[in-house]
Short mmCIF file of C-alpha atoms and ligand atoms in Angstrom, two decimals:
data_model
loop_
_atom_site.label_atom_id
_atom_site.label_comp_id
_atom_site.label_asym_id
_atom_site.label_seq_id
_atom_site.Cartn_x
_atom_site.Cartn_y
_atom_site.Cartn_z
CA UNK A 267 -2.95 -16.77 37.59
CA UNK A 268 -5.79 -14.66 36.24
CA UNK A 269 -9.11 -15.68 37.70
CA UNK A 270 -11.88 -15.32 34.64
CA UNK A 271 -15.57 -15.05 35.75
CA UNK A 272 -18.42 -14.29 34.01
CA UNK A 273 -17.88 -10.79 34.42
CA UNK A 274 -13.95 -10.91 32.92
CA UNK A 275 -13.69 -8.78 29.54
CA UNK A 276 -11.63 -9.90 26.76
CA UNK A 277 -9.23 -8.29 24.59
CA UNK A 278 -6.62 -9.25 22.32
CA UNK A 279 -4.81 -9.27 19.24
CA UNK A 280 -5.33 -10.31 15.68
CA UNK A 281 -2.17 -11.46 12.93
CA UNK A 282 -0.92 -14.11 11.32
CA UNK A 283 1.61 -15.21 12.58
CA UNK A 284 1.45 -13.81 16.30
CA UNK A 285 3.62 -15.94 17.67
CA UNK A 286 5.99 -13.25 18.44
CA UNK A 287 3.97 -10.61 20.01
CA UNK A 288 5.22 -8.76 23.46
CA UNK A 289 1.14 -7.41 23.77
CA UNK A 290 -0.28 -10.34 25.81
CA UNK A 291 2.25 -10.60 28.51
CA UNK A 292 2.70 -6.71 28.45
CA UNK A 293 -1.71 -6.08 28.57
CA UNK A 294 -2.26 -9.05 31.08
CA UNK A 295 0.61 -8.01 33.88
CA UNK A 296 -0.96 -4.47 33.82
CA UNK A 297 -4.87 -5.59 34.15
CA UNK A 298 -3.32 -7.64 36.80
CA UNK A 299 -0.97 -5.23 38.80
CA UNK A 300 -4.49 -2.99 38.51
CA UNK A 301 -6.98 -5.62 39.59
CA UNK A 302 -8.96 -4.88 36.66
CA UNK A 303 -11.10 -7.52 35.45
CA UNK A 304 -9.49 -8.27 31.57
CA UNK A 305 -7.89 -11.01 29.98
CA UNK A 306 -5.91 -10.55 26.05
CA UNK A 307 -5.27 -12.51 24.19
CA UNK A 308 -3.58 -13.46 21.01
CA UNK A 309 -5.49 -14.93 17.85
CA UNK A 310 -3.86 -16.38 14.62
CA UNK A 311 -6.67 -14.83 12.19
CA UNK A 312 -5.76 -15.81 8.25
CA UNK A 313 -6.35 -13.09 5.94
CA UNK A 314 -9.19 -15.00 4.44
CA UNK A 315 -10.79 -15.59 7.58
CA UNK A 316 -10.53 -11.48 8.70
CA UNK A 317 -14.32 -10.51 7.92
CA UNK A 318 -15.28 -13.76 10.01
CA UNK A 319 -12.93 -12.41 13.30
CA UNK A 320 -14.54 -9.16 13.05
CA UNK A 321 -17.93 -10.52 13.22
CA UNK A 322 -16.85 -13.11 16.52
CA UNK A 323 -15.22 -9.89 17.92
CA UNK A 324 -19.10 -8.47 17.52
CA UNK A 325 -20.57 -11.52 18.50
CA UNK A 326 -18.45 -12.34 21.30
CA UNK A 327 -18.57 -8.50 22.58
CA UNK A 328 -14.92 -8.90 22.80
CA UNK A 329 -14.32 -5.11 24.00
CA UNK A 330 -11.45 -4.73 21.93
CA UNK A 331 -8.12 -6.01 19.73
CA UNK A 332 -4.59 -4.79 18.38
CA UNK A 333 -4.20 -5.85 14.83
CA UNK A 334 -0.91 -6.36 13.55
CA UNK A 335 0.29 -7.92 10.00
CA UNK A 336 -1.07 -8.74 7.53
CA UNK A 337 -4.25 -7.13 8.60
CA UNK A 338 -4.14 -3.13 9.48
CA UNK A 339 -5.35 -2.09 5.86
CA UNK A 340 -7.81 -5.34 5.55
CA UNK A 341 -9.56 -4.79 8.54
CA UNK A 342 -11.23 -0.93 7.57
CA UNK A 343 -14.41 -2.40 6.02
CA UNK A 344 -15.45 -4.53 8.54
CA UNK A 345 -15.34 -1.82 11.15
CA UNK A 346 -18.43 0.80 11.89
CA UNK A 347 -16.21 4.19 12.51
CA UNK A 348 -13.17 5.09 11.78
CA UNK A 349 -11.05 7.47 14.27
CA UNK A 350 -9.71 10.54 11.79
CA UNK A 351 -6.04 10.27 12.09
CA UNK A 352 -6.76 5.82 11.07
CA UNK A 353 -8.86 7.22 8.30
CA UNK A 354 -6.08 9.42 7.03
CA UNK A 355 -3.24 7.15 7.21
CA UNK A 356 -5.42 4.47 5.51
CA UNK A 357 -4.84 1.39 8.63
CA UNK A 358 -5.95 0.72 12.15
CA UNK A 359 -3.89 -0.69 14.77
CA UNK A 360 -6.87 -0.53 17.56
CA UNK A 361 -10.61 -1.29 17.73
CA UNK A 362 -12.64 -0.61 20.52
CA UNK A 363 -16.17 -2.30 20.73
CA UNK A 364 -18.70 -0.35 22.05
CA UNK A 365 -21.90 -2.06 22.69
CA UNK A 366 -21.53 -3.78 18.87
CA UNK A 367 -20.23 -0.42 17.43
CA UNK A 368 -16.96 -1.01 16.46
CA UNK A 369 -14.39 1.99 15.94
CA UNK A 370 -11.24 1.69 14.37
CA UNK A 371 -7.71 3.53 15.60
CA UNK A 372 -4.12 4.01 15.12
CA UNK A 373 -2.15 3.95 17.80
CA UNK A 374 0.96 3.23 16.13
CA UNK A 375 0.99 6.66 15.01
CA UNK A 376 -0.07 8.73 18.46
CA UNK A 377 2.35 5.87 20.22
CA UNK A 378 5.34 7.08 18.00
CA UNK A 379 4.69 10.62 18.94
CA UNK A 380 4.61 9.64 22.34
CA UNK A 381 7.80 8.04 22.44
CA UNK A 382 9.21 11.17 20.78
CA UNK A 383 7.83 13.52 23.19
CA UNK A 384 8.93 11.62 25.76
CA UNK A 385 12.72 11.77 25.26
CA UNK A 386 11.65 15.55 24.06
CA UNK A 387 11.82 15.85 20.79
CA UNK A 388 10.28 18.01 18.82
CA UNK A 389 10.01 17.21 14.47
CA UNK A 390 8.83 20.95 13.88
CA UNK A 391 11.47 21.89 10.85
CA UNK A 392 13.83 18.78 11.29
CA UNK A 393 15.07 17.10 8.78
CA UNK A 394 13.95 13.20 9.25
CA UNK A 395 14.52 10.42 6.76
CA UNK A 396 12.48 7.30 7.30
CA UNK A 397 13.86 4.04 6.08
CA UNK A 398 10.49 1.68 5.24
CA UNK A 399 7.48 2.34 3.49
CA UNK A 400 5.04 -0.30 4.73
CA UNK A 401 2.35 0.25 7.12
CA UNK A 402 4.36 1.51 10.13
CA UNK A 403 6.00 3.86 8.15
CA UNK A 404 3.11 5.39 6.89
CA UNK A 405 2.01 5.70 9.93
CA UNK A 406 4.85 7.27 11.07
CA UNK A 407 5.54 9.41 8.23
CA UNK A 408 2.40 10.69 8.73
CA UNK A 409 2.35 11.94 12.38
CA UNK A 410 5.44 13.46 11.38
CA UNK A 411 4.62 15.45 8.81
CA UNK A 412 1.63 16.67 11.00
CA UNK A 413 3.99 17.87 13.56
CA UNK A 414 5.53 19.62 10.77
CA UNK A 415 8.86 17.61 9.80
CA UNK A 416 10.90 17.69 6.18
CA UNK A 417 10.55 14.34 5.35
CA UNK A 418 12.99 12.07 2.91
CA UNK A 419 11.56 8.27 2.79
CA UNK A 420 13.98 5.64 1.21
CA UNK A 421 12.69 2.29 0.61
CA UNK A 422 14.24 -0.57 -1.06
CA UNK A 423 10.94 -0.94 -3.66
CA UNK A 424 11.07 2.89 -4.78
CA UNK A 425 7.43 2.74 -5.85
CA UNK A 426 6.23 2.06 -2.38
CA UNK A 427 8.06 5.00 -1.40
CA UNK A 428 6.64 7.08 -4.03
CA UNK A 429 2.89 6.09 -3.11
CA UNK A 430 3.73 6.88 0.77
CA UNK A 431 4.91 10.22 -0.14
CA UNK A 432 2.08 11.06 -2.20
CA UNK A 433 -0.55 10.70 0.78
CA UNK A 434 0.70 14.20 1.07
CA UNK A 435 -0.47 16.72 -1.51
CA UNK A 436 0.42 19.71 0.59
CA UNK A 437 3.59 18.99 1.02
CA UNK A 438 6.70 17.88 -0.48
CA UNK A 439 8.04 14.82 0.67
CA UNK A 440 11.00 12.90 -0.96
CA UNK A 441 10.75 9.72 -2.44
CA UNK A 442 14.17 7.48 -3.05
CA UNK A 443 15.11 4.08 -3.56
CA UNK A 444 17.07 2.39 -0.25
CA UNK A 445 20.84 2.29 -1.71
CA UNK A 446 24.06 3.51 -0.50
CA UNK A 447 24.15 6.48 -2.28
CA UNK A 448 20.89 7.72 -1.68
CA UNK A 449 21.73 7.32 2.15
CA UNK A 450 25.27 9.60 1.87
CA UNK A 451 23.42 12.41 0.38
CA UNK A 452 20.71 12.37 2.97
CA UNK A 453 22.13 11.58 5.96
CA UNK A 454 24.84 14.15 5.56
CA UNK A 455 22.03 16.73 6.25
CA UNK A 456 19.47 14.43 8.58
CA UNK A 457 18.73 15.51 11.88
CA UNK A 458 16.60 12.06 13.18
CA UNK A 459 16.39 8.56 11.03
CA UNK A 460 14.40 6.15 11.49
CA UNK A 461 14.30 2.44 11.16
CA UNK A 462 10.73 1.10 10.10
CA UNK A 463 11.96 -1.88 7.79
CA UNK A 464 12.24 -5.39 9.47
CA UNK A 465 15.83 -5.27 8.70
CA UNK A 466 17.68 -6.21 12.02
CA UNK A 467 14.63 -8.07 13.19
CA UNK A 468 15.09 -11.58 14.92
CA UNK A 469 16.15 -13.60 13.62
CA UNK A 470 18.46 -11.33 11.27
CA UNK A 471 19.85 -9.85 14.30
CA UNK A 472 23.46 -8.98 12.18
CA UNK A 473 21.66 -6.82 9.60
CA UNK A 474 21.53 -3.42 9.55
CA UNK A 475 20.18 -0.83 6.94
CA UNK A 476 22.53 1.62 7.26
CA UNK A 477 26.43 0.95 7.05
CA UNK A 478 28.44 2.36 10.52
CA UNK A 479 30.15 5.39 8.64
CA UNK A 480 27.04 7.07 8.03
CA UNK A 481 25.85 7.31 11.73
CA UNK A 482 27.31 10.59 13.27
CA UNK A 483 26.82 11.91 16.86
CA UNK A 484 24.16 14.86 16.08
CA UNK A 485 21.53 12.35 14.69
CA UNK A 486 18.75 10.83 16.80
CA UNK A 487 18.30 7.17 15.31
CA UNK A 488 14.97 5.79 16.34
CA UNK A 489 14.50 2.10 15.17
CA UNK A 490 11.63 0.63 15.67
CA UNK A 491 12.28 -3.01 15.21
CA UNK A 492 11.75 -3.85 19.06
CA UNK A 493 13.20 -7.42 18.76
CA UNK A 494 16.27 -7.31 19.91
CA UNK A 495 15.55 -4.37 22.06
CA UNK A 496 19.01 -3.43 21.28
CA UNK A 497 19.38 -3.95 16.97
CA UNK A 498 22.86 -3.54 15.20
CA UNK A 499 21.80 -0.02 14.27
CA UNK A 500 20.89 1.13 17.63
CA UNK A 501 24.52 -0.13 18.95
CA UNK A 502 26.40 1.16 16.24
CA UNK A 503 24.48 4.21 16.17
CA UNK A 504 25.51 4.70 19.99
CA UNK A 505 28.93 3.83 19.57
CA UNK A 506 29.06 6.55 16.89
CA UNK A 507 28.16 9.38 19.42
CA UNK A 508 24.34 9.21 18.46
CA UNK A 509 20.91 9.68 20.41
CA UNK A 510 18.86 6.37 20.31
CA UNK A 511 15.46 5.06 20.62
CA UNK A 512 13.94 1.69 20.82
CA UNK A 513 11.21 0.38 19.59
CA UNK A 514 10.40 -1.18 22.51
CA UNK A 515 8.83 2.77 23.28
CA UNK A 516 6.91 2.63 20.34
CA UNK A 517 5.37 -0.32 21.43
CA UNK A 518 4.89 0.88 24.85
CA UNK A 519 3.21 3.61 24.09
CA UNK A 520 1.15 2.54 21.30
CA UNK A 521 -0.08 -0.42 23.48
CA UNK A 522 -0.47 2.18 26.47
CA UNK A 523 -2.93 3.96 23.87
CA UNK A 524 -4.98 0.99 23.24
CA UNK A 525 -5.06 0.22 27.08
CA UNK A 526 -6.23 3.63 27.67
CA UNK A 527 -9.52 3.51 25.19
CA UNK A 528 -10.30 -0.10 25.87
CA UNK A 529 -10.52 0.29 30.05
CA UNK A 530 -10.95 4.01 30.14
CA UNK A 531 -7.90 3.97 32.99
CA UNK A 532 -4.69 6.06 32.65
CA UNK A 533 -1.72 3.36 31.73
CA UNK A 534 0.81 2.83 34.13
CA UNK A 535 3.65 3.31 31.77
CA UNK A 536 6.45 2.35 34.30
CA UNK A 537 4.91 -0.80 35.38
CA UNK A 538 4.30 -1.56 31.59
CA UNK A 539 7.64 -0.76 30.88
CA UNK A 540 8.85 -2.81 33.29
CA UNK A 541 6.60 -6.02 32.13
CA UNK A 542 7.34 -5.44 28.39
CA UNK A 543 11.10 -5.79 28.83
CA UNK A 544 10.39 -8.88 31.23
CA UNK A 545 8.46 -10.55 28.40
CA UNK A 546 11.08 -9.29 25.06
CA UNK A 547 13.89 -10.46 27.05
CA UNK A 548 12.38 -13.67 28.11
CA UNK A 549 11.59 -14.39 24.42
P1 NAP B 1055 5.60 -4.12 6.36
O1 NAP B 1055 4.38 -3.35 6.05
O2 NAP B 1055 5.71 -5.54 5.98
O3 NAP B 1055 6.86 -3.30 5.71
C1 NAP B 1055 8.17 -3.83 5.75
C2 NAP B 1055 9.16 -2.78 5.24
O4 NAP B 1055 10.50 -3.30 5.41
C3 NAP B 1055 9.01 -2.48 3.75
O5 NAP B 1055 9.32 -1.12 3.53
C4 NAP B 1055 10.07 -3.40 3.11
O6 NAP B 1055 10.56 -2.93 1.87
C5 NAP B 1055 11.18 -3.28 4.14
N1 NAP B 1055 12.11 -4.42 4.08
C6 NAP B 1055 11.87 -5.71 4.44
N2 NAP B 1055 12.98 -6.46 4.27
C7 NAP B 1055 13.94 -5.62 3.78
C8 NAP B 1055 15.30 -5.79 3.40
N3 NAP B 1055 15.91 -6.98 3.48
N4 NAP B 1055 15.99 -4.71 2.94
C9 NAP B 1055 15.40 -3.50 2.87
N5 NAP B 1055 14.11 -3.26 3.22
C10 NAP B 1055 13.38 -4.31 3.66
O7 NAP B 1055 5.92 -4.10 7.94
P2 NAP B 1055 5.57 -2.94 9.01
O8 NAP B 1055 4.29 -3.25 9.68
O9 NAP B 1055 5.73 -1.62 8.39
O10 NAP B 1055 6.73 -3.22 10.11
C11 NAP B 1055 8.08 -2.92 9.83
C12 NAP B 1055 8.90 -3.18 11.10
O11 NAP B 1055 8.45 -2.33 12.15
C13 NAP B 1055 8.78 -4.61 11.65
O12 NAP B 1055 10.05 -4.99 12.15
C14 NAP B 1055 7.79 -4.46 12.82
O13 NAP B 1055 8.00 -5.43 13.84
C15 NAP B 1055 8.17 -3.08 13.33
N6 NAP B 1055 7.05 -2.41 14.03
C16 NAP B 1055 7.29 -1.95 15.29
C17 NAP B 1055 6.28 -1.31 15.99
C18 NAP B 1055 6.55 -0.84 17.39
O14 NAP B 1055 5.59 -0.57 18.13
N7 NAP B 1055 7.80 -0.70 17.79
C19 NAP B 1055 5.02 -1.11 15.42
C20 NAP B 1055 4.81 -1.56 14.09
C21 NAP B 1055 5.85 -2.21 13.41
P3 NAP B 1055 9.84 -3.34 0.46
O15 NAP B 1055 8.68 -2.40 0.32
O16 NAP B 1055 10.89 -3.15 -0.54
O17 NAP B 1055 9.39 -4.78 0.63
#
């Protein structure tokens, strides 16, 4: 049991619906195991009631909140600052509230990275396609083509493709709608794909966005859909000779992130490793 005392500080998350989420159980075992004095939280906000949230976060000097869907782009005006990489990719995943000065971040986007440098590698001059173009992918897309990476994004609306690619002018980045085709003509040359569509979410755990005779064994298939742990993409994409990654290390890390700036304390990423997969498999 957590003991709260006048003292506690609170932190949480924000979406509609949250009944999913893996951050309470992940953010409370860790201020636990640490003995720090935090509680999170999670908080159904409705989109019309997201201005309102952001002032109780203010008024309540709630030190700080995730924000997941349908909020990330929605939440920008209400918030003070803006960290540069959040301001680029045009969403915030993290705000931290400093004495009623509230600054927004995206950890989604350093988390990714994180997870990629920890199973070491490195996007300089690969050849990724992403599969998505909502807000994780742009996230995503974007830390990528930072690191320098030649991107191809396929999504199954082509336009939304078209207006993630074009968030970079210096660069050319493909744009092509999700079909069968498309994905035989890029995968034949792709050195890392990634998953950032729900497909193969819970419940639609038999789905998968790319069929099995397009995996081969030199390409690194990250998907971030983190629930299962283990989606029909991931398995197939093993059983095809391929290097995987979960999303469950996306989450980690981007959550590690947000740990980091809200307590000012290095995560332990092992012991919130260990309490993430407690809570996704107990789910
Ligand atoms: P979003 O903004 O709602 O975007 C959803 C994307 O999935 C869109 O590109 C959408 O295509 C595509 N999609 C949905 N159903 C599809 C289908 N049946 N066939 C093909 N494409 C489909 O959501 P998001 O925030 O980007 O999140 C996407 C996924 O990433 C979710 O599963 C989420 O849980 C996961 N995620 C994981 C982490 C992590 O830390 N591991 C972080 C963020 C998100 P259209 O544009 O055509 O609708």
């Amino acid at each position: 049991m957590l003991t709260i005392s006048g003292k506690t500080r609170y932190c949480g998350v924000i979406g509609d619906p949250i009944e999913h989420t893996a951050s309470p159980a992940m953010h409370n075992a860790v201020f636990k195991k640490l003995g720090l004095d935090y509680v999170y939280l999670p908080f159904r906000v409705k989109r019309e009631e997201l201005g309102k949230a952001i002032e109780g976060m203010r008024a309540l000097n709630i030190r700080g909140l995730n924000v997941t869907i349908p909020h990330k782009v929605a939440v920008i005006p209400f918030l003070d600052e803006l960290d540069g990489l959040a301001r680029k990719i045009g969403a915030v995943n993290t705000i931290v509230n400093d004495d009623g000065v509230l600054t927004g971040y995206n950890t989604d986007a350093t988390g990714f990275r994180q997870a990629l440098l920890e199973r070491g590698i490195e996007p300089m001059g690969k050849k990724v396609v992403i599969l998505g173009a909502g807000g994780a992918s742009r996230a995503i897309s974007f830390i990528l083509a930072e690191q320098g990476a030649n991107l191809t994004i396929l999504n199954r609306t082509p336009d939304k493709a078209r207006q993630c690619a074009s968030m970079f002018s210096q660069r050319e980045v493909r744009a092509l709608e999700l079909n069968r085709e498309n994905l035989v003509e890029v995968l034949e040359k792709a050195d890392i794909l990634i998953n950032a569509t729900s497909v193969g979410m819970t419940p639609n755990i038999d789905e998968t966005p790319v069929p099995f005779n397009l995996l081969k064994p030199d390409l690194t298939v990250f998907d971030i859909v983190y629930n299962p742990i283990k989606t029909r993409l991931l398995r197939e994409a093993e059983q095809a000779g391929a290097k995987t990654i979960t999303g469950l290390d996306m989450l980690l890390w981007q959550g590690a992130l947000a740990f980091e700036k809200w307590t000012g304390v290095k995560a332990p990423i092992e012991v919130m490793r260990a309490e993430v997969i407690k809570g996704l498999t107990r789910s």
